[in-house]
Short mmCIF file of C-alpha atoms in Angstrom, two decimals:
data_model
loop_
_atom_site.label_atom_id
_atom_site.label_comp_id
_atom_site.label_asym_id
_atom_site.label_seq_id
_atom_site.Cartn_x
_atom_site.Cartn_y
_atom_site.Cartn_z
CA UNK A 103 5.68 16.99 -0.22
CA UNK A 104 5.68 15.57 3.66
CA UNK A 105 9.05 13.04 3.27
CA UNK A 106 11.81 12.71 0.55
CA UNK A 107 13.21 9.55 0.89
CA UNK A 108 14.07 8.49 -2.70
CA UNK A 109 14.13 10.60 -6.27
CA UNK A 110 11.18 7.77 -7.55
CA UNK A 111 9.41 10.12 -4.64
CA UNK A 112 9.18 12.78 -7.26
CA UNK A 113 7.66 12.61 -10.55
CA UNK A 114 8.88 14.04 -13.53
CA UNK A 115 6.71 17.61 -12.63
CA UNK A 116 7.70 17.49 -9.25
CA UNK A 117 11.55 17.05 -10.21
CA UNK A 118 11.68 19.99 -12.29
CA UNK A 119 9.37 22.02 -9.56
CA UNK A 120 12.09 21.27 -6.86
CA UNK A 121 15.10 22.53 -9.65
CA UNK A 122 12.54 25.60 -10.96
CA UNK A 123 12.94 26.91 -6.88
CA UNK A 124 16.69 25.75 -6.55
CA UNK A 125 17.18 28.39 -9.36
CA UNK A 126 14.95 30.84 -7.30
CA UNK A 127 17.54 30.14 -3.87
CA UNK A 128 20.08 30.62 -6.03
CA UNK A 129 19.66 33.70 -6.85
CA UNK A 130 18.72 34.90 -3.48
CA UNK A 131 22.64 33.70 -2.45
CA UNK A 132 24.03 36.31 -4.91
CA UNK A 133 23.07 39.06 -2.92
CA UNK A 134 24.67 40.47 -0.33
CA UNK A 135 22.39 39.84 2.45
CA UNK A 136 21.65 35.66 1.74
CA UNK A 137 19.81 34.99 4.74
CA UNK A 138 15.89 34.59 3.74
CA UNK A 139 12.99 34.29 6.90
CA UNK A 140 10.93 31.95 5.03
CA UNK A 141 11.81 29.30 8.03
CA UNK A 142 11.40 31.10 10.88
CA UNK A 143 10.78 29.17 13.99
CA UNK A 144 11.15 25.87 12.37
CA UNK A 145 13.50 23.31 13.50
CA UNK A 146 15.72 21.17 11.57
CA UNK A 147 17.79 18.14 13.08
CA UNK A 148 21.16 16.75 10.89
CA UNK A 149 20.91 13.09 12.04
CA UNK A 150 24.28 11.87 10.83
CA UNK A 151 25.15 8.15 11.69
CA UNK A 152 28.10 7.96 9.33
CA UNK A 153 30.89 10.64 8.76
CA UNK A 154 30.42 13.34 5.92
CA UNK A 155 31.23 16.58 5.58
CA UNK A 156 30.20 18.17 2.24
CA UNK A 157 26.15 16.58 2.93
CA UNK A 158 26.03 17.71 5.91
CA UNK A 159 27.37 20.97 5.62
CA UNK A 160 25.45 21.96 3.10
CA UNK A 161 22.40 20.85 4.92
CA UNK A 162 23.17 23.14 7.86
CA UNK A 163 23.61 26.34 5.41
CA UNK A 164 20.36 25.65 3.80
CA UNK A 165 18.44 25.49 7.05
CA UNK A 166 20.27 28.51 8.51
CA UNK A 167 20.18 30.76 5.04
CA UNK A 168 16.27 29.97 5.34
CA UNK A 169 16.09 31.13 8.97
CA UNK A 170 15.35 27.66 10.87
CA UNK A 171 16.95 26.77 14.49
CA UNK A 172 19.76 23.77 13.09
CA UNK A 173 20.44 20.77 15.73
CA UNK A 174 23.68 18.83 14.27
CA UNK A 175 23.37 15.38 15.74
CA UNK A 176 26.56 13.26 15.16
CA UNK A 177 26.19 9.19 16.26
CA UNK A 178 30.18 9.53 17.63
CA UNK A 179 29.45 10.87 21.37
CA UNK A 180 26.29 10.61 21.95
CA UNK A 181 23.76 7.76 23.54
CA UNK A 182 23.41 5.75 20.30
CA UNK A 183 27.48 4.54 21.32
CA UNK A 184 26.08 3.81 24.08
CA UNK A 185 23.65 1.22 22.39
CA UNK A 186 20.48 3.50 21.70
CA UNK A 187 17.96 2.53 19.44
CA UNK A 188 16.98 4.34 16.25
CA UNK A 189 13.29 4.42 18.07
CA UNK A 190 14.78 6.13 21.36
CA UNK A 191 16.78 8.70 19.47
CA UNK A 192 13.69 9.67 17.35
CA UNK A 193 11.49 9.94 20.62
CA UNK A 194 14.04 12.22 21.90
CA UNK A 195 13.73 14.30 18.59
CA UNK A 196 10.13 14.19 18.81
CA UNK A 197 10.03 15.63 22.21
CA UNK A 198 12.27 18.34 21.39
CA UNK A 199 10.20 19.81 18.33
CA UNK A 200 11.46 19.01 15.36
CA UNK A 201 10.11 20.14 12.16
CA UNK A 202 12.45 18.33 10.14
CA UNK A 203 15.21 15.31 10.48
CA UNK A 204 17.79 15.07 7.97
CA UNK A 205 18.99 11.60 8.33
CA UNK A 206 22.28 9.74 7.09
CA UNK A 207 22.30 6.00 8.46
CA UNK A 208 25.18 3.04 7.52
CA UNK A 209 21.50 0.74 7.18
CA UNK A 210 19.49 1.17 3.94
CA UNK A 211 15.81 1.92 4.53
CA UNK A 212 16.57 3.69 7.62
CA UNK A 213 15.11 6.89 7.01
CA UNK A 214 12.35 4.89 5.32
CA UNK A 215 11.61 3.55 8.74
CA UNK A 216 11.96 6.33 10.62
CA UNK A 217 9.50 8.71 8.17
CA UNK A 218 6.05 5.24 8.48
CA UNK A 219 7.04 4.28 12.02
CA UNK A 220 4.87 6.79 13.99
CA UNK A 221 8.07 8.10 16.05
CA UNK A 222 8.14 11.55 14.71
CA UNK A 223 5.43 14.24 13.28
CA UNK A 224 8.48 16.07 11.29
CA UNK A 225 9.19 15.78 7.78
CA UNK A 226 12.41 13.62 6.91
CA UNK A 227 14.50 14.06 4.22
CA UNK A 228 17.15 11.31 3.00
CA UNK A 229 20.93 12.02 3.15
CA UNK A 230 21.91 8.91 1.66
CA UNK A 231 21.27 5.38 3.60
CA UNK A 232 23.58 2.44 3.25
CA UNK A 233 24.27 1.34 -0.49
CA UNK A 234 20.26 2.29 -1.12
CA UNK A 235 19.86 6.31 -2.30
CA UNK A 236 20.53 9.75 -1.79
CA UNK A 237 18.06 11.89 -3.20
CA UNK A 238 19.45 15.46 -2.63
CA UNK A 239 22.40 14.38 -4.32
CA UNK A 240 21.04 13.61 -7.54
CA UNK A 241 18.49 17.02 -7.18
CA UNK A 242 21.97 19.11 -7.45
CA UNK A 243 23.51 16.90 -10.10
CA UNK A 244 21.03 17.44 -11.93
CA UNK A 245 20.54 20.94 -11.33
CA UNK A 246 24.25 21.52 -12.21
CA UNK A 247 23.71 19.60 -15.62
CA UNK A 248 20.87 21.98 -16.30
CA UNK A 249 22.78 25.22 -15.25
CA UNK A 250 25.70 24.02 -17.73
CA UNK A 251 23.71 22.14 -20.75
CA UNK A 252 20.45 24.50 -20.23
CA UNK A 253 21.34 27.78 -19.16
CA UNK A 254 20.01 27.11 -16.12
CA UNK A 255 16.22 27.59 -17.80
CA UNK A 256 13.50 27.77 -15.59
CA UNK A 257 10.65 24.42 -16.81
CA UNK A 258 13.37 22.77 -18.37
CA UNK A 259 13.59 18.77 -18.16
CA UNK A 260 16.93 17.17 -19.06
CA UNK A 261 15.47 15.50 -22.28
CA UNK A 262 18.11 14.27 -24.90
CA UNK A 263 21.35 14.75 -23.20
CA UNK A 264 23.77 11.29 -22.52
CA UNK A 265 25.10 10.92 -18.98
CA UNK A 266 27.95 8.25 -18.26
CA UNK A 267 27.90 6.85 -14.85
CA UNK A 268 31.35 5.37 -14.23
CA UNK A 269 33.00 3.56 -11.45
CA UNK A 270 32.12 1.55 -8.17
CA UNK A 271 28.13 1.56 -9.09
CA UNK A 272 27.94 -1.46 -6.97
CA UNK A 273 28.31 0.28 -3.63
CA UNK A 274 26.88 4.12 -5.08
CA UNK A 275 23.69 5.53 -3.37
CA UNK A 276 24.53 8.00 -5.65
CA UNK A 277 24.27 5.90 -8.47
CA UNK A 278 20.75 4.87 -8.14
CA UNK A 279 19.88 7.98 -7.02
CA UNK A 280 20.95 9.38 -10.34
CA UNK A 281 19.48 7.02 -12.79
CA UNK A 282 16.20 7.77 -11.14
CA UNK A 283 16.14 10.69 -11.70
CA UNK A 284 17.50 11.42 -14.54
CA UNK A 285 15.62 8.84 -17.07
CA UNK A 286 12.28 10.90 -15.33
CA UNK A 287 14.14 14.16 -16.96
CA UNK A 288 14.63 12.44 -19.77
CA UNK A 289 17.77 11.74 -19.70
CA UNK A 290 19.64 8.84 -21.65
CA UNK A 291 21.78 6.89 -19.04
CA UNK A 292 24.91 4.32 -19.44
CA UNK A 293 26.33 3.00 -16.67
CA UNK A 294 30.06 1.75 -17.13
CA UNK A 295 32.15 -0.50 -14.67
CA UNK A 296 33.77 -3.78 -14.32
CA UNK A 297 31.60 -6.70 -14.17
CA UNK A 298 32.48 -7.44 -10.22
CA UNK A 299 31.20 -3.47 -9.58
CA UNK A 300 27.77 -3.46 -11.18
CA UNK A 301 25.06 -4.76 -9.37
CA UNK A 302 22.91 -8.24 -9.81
CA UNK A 303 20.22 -6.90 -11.62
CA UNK A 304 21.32 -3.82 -13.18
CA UNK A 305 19.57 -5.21 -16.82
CA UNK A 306 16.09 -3.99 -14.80
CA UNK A 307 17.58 -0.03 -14.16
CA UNK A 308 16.15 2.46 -16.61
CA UNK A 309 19.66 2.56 -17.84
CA UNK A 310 22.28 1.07 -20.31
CA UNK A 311 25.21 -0.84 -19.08
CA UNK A 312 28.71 -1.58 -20.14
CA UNK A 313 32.06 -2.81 -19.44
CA UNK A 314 34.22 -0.52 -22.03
CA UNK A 315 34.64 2.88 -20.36
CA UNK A 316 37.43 4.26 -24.18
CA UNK A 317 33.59 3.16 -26.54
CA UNK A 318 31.72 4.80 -24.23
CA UNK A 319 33.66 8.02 -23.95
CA UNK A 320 34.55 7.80 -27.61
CA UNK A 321 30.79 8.15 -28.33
CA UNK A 322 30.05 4.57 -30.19
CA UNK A 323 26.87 4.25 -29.27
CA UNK A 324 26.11 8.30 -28.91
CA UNK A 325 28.53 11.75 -28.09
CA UNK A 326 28.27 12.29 -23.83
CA UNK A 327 26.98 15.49 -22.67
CA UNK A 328 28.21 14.65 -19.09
CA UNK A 329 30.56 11.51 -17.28
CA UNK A 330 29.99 11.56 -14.14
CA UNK A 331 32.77 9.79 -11.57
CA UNK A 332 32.09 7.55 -8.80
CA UNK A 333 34.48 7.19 -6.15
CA UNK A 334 35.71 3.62 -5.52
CA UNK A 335 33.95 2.58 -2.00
CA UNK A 336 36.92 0.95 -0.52
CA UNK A 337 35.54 1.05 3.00
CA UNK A 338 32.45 -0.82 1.92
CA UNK A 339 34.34 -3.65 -0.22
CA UNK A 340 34.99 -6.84 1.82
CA UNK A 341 36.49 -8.66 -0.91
CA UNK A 342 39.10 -7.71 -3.96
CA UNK A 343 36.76 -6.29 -6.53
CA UNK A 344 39.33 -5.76 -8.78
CA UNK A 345 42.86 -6.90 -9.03
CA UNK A 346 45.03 -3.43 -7.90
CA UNK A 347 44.07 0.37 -7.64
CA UNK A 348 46.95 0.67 -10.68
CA UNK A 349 45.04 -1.81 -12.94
CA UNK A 350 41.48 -0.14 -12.13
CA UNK A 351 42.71 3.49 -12.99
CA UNK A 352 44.15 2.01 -15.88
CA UNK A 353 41.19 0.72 -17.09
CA UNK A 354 38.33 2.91 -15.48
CA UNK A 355 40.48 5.95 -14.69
CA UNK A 356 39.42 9.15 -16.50
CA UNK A 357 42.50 10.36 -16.99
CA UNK A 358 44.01 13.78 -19.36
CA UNK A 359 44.08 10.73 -22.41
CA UNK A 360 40.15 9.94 -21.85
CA UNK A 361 39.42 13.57 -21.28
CA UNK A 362 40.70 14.52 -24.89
CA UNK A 363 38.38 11.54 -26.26
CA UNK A 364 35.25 13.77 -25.47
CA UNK A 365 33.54 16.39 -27.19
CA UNK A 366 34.09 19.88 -26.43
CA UNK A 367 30.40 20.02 -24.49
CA UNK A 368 31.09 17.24 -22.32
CA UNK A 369 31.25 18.38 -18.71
CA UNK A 370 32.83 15.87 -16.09
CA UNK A 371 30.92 15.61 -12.61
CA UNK A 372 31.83 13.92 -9.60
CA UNK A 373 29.77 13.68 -5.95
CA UNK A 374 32.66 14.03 -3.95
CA UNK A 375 35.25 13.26 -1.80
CA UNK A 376 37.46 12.29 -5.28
CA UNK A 377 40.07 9.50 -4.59
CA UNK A 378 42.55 11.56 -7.02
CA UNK A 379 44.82 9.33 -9.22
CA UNK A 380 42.36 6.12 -8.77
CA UNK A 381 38.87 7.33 -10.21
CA UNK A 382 39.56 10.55 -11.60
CA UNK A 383 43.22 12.79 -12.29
CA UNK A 384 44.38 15.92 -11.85
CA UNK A 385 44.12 16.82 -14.77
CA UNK A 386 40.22 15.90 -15.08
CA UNK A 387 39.66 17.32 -11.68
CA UNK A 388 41.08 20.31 -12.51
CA UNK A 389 39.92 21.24 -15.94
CA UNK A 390 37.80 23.68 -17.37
CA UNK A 391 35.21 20.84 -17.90
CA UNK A 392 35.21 20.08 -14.17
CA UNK A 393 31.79 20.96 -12.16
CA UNK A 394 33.08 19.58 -9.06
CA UNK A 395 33.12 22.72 -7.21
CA UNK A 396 29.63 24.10 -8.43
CA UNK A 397 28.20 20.64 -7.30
CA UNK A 398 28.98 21.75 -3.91
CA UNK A 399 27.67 25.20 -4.30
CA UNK A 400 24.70 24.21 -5.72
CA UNK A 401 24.29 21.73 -3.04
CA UNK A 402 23.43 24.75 -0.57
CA UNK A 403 20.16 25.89 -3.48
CA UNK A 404 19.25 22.34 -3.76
CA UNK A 405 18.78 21.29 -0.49
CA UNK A 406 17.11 24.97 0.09
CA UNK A 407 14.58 24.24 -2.25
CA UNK A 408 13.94 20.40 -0.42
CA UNK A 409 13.86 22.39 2.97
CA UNK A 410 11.37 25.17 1.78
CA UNK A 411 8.88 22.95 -0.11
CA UNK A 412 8.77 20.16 2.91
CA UNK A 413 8.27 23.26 5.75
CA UNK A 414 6.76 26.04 3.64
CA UNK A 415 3.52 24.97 3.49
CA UNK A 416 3.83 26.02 -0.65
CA UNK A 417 1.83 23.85 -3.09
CA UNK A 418 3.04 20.37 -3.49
CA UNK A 419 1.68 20.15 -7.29
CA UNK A 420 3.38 17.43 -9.35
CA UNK A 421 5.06 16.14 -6.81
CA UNK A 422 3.98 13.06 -4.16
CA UNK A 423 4.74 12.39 -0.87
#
């Protein structure tokens, strides 16, 4: 694997390969020495151009748990305020070794760009850029579906299980991301917003779409095995999507009435940072169903396993670069 820029980057073989040593690096962080020396003497640069805290922090524990020298590069402070160019900053990168840029840019396609321009040698792995993907994301969600729905079995795919999308897919990396992904494990897929948050031509996704989140959770067209929250992208919105935050929760809210309107199996995901009371309650949050929390500590294997298989030199079979 020499980039990972979007989950259509790996094929169905390749996505299960990447989960398969995710379970491995898990395992390895339930001992009491966690730190492996698999990346010794590599480096690995967190090229952040927007704000995040959960992505990126779980990007420097990977590198660090696997040994590597970690370079956190944060847009606020440095030249590129001062006007520096994409180009200049990976030059500078380039000249100071790195092995590996993990990139987060406001611009879709920008890690793209920066993994075919000729700039840098290194590997460059995707932390989510603009409204376009983010890859690692949709590795752990779907690692955390098969830890919960599979018993975390090693070669499993996520055939036959029902995953509900909901929310602000319009603006969601995340989002696409996910239905990647997921349809190649086999997944079934239903996306649910209001018309004004779904995307123009969301009838060509691998997916389902629909407008009633109560049918959906109620199973009418099939029982969910996991609804997975979106948070509402009010930084990104530059007109009224919807007519108040009071009448979107109302309608697209998962709330503790919509939570008793699942089956017992259902488990409720969400990618983080909630907006609680708009997209999601308490009460949902909170609850036993909730994988919000192993998300993040999953995160840490997840992004391991990218890290490893990009640096390690290990056999890339099943999966394309």
């Amino acid at each position: 694997m020499r980039h990972l820029l979007s989950a259509a980057d790996l094929d169905p073989a390749g996505a299960v390969t990447v989960l398969d040593v995710a379970e491995q690096m898990a395992a390895t962080q339930r001992r009491e020495m966690k730190k492996l020396p698999t990346l010794r003497g590599r480096t690995v640069v967190n090229l952040f151009f927007e704000d995040s805290t959960r992505t990126r922090i779980s990007f420097e524990a990977a590198a660090k748990r696997l040994s590597a020298d970690v370079i956190n590069f944060s847009a606020k402070g440095s030249s590129v305020s001062k006007g520096e160019s994409l180009k200049d900053t990976a030059l500078t990168l380039e000249a100071m070794g790195a092995d590996a840029v993990v990139v987060r840019h406001s611009a879709s396609g920008a890690p793209h760009r920066l993994a075919h321009a000729g700039w840098i040698q290194g590997a460059v792995v995707n932390a989510g850029d603009g409204m376009h993907e983010h890859p690692t994301q949709a590795l752990l969600d779907a690692f955390t579906l098969r830890r919960r729905l599979r018993d975390g079995e090693v070669g499993a795919d996520l055939k036959g299980l029902r995953v509900a999308i909901v929310g602000d897919v319009l603006h969601s990396r995340v989002a696409r991301s996910n239905v990647l992904l997921l349809e190649r494990l086999g997944a079934d897929v239903v996306l649910v917003a209001p018309p004004t948050l779904l995307p123009v031509g969301v009838e060509t996704w691998p997916c389902e779409a629909s407008y009633d989140l109560d049918g959906v959770l109620r199973g009418e067209h099939g029982d969910l095995d996991a609804v997975m929250m979106l948070r509402v992208q009010a930084e990104r919105m530059n007109a009224a999507y919807f007519p108040s935050a009071r009448e979107y929760s109302r309608r697209y809210g998962l709330d503790a009435r919509r939570l008793g309107l699942l089956p017992p199996q259902t488990v409720v995901m969400h990618p983080g940072p909630m907006n609680r009371g708009l997209e999601i309650s308490a009460d949902a949050a909170d609850s036993d169903r909730s994988t919000v929390v192993e998300q993040v500590a999953n995160g840490v294997a997840v992004r391991m396993a990218v890290l490893y298989l990009l640096l390690s030199g290990a056999p890339d079979e099943g999966i394309r670069s």
